[in-house]
Coordinates of C-alpha atoms and ligand atoms in Angstrom, one line a residue:
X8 CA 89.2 20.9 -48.2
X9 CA 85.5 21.5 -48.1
X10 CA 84.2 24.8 -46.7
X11 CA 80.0 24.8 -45.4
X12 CA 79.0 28.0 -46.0
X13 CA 76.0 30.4 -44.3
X14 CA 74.2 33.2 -45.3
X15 CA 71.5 35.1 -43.7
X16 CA 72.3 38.5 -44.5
X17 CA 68.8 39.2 -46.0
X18 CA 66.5 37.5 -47.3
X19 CA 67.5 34.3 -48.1
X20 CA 68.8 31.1 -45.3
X21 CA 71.3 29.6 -47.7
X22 CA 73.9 26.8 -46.8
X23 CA 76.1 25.4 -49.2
X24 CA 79.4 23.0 -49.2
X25 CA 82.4 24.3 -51.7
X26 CA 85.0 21.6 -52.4
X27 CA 88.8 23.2 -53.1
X28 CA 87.0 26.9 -53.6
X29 CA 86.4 25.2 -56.7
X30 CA 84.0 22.9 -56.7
X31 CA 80.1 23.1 -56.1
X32 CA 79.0 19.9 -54.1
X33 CA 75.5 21.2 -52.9
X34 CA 73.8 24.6 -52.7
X35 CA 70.8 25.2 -50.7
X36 CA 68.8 28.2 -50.5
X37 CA 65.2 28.9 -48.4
X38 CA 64.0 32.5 -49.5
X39 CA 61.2 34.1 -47.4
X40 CA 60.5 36.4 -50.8
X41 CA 56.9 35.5 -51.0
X42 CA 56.1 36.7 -47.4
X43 CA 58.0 40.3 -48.5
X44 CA 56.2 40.4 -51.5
X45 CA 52.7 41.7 -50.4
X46 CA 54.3 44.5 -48.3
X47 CA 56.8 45.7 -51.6
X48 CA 60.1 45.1 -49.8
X49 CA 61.9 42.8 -47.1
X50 CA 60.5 43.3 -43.8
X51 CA 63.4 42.8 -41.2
X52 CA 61.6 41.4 -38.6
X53 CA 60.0 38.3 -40.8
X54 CA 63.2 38.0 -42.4
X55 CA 64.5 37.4 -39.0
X56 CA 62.2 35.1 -37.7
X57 CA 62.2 33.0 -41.2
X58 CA 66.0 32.7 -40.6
X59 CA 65.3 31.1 -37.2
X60 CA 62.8 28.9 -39.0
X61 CA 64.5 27.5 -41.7
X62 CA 68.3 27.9 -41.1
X63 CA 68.9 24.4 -39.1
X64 CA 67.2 22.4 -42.0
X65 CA 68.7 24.4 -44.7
X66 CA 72.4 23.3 -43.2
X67 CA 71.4 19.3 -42.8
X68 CA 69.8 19.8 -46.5
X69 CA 73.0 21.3 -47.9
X70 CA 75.4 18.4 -45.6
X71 CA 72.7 15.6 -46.6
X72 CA 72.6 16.7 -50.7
X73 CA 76.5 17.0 -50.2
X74 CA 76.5 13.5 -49.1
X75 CA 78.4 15.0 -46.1
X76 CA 78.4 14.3 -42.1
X77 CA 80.2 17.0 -40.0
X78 CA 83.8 14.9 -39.9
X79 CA 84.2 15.7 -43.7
X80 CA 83.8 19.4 -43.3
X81 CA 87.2 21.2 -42.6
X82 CA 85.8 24.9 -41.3
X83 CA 82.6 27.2 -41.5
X84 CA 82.2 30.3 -43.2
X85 CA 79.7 32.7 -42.4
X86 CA 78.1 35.8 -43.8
X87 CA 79.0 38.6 -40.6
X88 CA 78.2 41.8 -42.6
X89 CA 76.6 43.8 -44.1
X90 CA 73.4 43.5 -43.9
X91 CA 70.1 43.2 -41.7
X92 CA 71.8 42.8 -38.1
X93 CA 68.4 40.5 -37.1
X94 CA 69.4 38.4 -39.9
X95 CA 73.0 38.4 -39.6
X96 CA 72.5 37.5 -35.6
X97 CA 70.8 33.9 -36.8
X98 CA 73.2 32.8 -39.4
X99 CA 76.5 33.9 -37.5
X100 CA 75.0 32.4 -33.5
X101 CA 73.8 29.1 -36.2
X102 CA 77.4 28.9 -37.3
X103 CA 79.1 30.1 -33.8
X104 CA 77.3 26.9 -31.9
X105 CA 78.3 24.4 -35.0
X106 CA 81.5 25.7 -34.6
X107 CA 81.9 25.3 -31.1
X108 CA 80.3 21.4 -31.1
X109 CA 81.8 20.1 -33.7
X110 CA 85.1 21.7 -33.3
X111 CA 85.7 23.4 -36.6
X112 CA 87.7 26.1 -37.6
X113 CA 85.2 29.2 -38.3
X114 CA 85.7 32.3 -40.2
X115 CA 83.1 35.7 -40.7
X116 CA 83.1 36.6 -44.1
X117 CA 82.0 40.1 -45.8
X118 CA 79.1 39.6 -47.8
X119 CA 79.7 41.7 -50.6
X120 CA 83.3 40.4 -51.1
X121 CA 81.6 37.0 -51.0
X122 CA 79.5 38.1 -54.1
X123 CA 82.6 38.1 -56.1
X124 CA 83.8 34.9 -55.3
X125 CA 80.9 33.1 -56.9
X126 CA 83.0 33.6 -59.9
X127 CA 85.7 31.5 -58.7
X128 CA 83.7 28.3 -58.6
X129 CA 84.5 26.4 -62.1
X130 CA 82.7 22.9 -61.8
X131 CA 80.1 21.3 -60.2
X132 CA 78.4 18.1 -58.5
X133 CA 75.0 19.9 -59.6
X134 CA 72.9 19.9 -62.8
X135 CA 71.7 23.4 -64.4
X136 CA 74.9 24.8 -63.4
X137 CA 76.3 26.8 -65.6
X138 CA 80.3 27.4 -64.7
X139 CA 82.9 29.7 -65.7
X140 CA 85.8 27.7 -67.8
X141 CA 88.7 29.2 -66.3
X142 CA 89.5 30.8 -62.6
X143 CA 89.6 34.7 -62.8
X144 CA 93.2 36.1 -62.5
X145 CA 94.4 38.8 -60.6
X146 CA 94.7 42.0 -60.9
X147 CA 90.4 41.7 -60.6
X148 CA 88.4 44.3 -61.3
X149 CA 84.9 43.2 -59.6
X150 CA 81.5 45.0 -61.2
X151 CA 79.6 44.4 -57.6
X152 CA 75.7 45.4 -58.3
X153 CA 73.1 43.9 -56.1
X154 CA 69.5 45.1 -53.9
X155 CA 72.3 46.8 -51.7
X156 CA 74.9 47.3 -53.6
X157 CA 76.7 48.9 -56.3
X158 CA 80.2 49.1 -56.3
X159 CA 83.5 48.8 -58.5
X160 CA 86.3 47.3 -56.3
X161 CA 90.0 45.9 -57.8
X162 CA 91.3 42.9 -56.1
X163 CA 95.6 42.6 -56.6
X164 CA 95.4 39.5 -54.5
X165 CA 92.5 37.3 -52.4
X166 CA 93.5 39.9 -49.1
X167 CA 94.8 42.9 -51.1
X168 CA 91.6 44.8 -52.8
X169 CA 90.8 48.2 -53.2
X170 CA 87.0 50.2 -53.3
X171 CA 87.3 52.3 -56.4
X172 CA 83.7 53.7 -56.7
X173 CA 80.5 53.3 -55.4
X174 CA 76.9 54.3 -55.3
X175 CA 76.1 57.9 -53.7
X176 CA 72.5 57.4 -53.5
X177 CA 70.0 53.8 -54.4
X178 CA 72.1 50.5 -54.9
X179 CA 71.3 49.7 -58.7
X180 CA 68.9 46.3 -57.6
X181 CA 66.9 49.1 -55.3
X182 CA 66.9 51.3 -58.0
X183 CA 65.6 48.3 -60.3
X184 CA 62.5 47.2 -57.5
X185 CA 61.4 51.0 -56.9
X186 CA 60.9 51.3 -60.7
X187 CA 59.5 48.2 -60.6
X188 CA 56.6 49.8 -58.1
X189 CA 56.4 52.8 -60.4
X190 CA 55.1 50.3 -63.3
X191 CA 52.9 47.8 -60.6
X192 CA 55.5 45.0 -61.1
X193 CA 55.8 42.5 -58.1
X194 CA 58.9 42.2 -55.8
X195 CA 61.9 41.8 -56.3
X196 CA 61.6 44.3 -58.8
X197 CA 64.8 43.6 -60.8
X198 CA 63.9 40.2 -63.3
X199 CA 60.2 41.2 -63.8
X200 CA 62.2 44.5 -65.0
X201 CA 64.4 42.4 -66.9
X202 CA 61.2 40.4 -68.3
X203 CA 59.1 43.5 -69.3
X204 CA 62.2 45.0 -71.0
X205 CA 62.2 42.1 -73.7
X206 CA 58.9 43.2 -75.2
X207 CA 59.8 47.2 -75.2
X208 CA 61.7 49.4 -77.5
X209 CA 64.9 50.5 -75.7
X210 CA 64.6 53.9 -78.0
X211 CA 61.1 55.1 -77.0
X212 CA 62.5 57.0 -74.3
X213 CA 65.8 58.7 -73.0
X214 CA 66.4 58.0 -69.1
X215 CA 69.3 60.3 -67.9
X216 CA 72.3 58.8 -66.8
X217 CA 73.4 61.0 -63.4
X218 CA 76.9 63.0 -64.2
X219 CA 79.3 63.2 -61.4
X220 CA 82.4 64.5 -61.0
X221 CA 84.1 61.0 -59.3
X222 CA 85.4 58.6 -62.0
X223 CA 83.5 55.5 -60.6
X224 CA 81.0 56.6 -58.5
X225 CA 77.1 56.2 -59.0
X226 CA 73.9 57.9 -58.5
X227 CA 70.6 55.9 -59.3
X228 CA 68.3 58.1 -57.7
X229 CA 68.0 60.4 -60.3
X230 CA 66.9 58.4 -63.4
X231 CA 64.7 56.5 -60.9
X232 CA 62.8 60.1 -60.5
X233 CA 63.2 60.4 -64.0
X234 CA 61.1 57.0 -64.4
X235 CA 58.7 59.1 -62.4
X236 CA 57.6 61.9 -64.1
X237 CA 58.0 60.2 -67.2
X238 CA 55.4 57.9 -66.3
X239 CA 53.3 61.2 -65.0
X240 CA 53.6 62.9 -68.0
X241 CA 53.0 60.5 -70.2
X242 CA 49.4 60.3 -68.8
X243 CA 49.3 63.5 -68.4
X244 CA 49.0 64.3 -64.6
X245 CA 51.2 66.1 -62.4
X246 CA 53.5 65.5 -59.6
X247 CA 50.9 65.4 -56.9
X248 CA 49.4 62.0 -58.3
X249 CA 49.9 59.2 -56.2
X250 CA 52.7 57.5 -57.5
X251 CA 51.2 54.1 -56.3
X252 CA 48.0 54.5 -59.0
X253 CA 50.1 55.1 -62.1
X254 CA 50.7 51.3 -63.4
X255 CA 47.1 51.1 -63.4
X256 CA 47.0 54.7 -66.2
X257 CA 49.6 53.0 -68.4
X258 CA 49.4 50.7 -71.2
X259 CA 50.9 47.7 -71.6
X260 CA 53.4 48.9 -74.4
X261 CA 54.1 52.4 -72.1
X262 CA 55.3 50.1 -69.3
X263 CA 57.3 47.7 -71.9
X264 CA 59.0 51.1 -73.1
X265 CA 59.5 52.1 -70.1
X266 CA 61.2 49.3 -68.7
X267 CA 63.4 48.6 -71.2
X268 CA 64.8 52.4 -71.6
X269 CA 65.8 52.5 -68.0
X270 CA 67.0 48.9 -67.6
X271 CA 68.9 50.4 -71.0
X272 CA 70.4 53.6 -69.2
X273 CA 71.4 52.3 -65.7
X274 CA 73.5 48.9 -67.2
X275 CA 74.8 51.5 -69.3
X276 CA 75.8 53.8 -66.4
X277 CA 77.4 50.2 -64.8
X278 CA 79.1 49.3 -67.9
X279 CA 80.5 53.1 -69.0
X280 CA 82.2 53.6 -65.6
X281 CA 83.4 49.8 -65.5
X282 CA 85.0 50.3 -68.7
X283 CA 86.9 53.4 -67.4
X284 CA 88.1 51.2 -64.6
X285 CA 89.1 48.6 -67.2
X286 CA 91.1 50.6 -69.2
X287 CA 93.2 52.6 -66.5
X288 CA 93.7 48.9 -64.2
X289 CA 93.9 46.8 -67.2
X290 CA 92.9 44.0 -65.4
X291 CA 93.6 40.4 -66.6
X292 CA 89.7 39.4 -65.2
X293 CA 86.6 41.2 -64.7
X294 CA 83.8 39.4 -62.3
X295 CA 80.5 40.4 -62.4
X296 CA 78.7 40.3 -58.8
X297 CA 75.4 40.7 -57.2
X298 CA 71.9 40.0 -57.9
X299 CA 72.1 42.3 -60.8
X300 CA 74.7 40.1 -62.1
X301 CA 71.6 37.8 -63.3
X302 CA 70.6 40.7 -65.8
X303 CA 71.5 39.4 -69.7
X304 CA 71.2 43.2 -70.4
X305 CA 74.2 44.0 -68.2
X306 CA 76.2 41.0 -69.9
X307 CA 75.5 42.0 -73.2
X308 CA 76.6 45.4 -72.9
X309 CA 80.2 44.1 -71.3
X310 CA 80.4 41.5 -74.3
X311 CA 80.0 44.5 -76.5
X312 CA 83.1 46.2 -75.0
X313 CA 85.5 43.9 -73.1
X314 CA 87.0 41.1 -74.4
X315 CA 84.9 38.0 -73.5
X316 CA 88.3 35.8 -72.6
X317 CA 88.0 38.5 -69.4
X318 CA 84.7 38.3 -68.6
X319 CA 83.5 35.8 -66.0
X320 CA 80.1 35.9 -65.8
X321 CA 78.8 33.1 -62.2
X322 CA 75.6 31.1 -63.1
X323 CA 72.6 33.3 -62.4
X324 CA 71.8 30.8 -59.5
X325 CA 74.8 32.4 -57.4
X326 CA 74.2 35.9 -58.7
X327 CA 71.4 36.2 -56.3
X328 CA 73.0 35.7 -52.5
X329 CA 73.6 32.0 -51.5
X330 CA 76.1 30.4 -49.5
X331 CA 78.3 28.7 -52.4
X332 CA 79.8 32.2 -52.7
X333 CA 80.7 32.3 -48.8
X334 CA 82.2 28.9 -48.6
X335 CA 84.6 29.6 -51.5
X336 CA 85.8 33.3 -50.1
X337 CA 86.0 31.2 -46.8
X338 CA 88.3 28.8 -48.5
X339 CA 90.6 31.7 -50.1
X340 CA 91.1 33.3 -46.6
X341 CA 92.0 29.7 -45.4
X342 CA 94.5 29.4 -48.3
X343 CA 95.9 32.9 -47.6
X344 CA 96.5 32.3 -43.7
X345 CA 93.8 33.7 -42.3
X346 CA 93.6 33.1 -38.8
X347 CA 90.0 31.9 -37.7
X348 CA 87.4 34.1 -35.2
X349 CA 86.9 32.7 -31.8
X350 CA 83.4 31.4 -32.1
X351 CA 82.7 33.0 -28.1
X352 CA 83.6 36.8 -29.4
X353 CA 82.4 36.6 -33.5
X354 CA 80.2 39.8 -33.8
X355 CA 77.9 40.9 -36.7
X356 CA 78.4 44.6 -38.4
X357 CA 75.6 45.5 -40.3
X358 CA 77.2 48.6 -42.0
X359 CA 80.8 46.3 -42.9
X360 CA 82.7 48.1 -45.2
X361 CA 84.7 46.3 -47.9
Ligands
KG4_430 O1 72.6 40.1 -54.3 P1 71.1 40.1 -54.0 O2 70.4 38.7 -54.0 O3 70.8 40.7 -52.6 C1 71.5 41.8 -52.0 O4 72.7 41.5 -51.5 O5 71.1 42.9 -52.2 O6 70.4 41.1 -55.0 C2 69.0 41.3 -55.0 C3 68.8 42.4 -56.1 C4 67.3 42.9 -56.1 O7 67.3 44.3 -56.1 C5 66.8 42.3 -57.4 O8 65.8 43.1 -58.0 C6 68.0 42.3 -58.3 O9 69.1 41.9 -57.4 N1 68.0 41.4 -59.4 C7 68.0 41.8 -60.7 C8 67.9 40.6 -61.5 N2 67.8 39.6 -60.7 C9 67.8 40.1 -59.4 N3 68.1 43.0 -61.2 C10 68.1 43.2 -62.6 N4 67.9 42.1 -63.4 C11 67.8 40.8 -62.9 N5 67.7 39.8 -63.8
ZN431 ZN1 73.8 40.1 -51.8

């Protein structure tokens, strides 16, 4: 069975067609990044519009590289939440109308569910892949950390999951690109973080991890404050200082340090809390999720404390979001008797809920 799937949900017009939920045949992805970039942060409305731009030739690139016309492509999945409801509007109407002339079967998939499936794609048509050796079993416990989310969730079955914590405050990615500002580092904030952090000293200087009461729940905003005033005092000015001319007061080897204490304390934060969840659900898998997913600091910390025959780390290509991940959750609800939308009433929900 093979599964195109869409995602608009941000930043990115990604199309992609999933063999079996197994197999990668062809992964397209159009970002509109570099037009965010100047203003720090995606901009809905260009998001929007890029998405009306790119999306048709993003889907024939992703059929064409599949070596697919529409007769050999069983349903459509598409991203209908959450997310930037301009966005979602393109992708989902894109998907709606294919549905509706070529007669295929369509389903609306959550977006941050999808994350977790790109860890259940374990071979592919394409080169630079990197694939997981074996599916994830069930129970799951998914570590789900992206630019808008950051969540630990326990899957049973493909329809049977549970939230068990989330963030209170900043997704960790957000937390990641407003540090990022703090240190004058280009968006998306997260890998030039990541980059930086390889040439500090992770001991330099002790971020706080937040405390809170709730087993699995986050708080980022706090030790992206902390980031703050640390960067203030270490040039010696006070909270009144415009936050926006402080990369240009610190050294090099301040920002390295910098970088790499808090990308240091917030995986840690991830990983402490994920651990709790991992000893309590003893899961037989644990997926990592989300943009943040990409980060080797994050993986390094879980090899250090689960069991790496659990651990199923996707290729950093389908970290970030892409419509590989779509197609194969798409597939899984197919599998489990989902029943398709109607293409005429399919609606977007910007604030879905897992
Ligand atoms: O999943 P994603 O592509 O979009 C959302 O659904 O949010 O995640 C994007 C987020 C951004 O905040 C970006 O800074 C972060 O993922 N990110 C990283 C890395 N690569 C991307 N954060 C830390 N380390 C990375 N290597
Ligand atoms: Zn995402």
């Amino acid at each position: 069975m093979k599964v195109l799937g869409i995602e608009t949900s941000c930043d990115e017009t990604a199309a992609s067609v999933v063999e079996d939920g197994r197999l990668l045949v062809s992964n397209v992805v159009a970002s509109s990044m570099a037009l965010h970039a100047k203003y720090g942060g995606v901009i809905p409305e260009i998001a929007a519009r890029s998405h009306i731009e790119s999306i048709i030739p993003v889907i024939s690139d992703a059929l064409d590289s599949a070596q697919c016309s529409w007769k050999d492509i069983d349903a459509i999945a598409v991203t209908n939440g959450a997310g930037l409801g301009g966005s979602l509007l393109v992708g989902v109407l894109t998907a709606a109308t294919l549905a509706i002339g070529y007669d295929k079967p369509l389903y609306p998939i959550n977006h941050v569910i999808g994350h977790v499936y790109a860890g259940f794609m374990t071979d592919s048509n394409l080169k630079d892949y990197v694939m997981p050796i074996s599916l994830p079993e069930f129970p799951l416990l998914a570590i789900i950390v992206s630019g808008g989310h950051s969540q630990l969730a326990i899957f049973y079955n493909h329809l049977d999951y549970s939230l068990l914590g989330r963030t209170r405050d900043d997704a960790i990615g957000e937390a990641f690109d407003k540090v990022a500002k703090i240190l004058g580092l280009p968006y998306p904030g997260g890998p030039n973080i990541a980059k930086l952090a390889l040439k500090g000293d992770v001991k330099s200087y002790r971020i706080p991890e937040a405390k809170l009461d709730s087993l699995y729940d986050f708080s980022f905003s706090g030790p992206k404050t902390a980031v703050l005033r640390l960067a203030q005092s270490e040039i010696g000015e006070n909270f009144n200082f415009p936050s926006f001319e402080l990369s240009k007061r610190l050294s090099e080897a301040q920002k390295a340090n910098i970088a790499a204490s808090f990308q240091y304390s917030a995986i840690k934060t991830i990983v402490t809390k994920a651990l709790v969840a991992y000893q309590h659900y003893l899961p037989k898998s644990v997926v990592i999720a989300g943009g943040v997913a990409a980060n080797q600091e994050l993986r390094r910390q879980l090899l250090e404390v689960i069991p790496s025959s659990k651990l199923i780390f996707p290729d950093i290509k389908l970290c970030t979001d892409n419509g590989a991940m779509i197609a194969t959750r798409g597939f899984y609800e197919i599998k489990s008797n989902r029943s398709p939308v109607d293409p005429y009433s399919i609606d977007v929900f910007s604030n879905l809920k897992m």
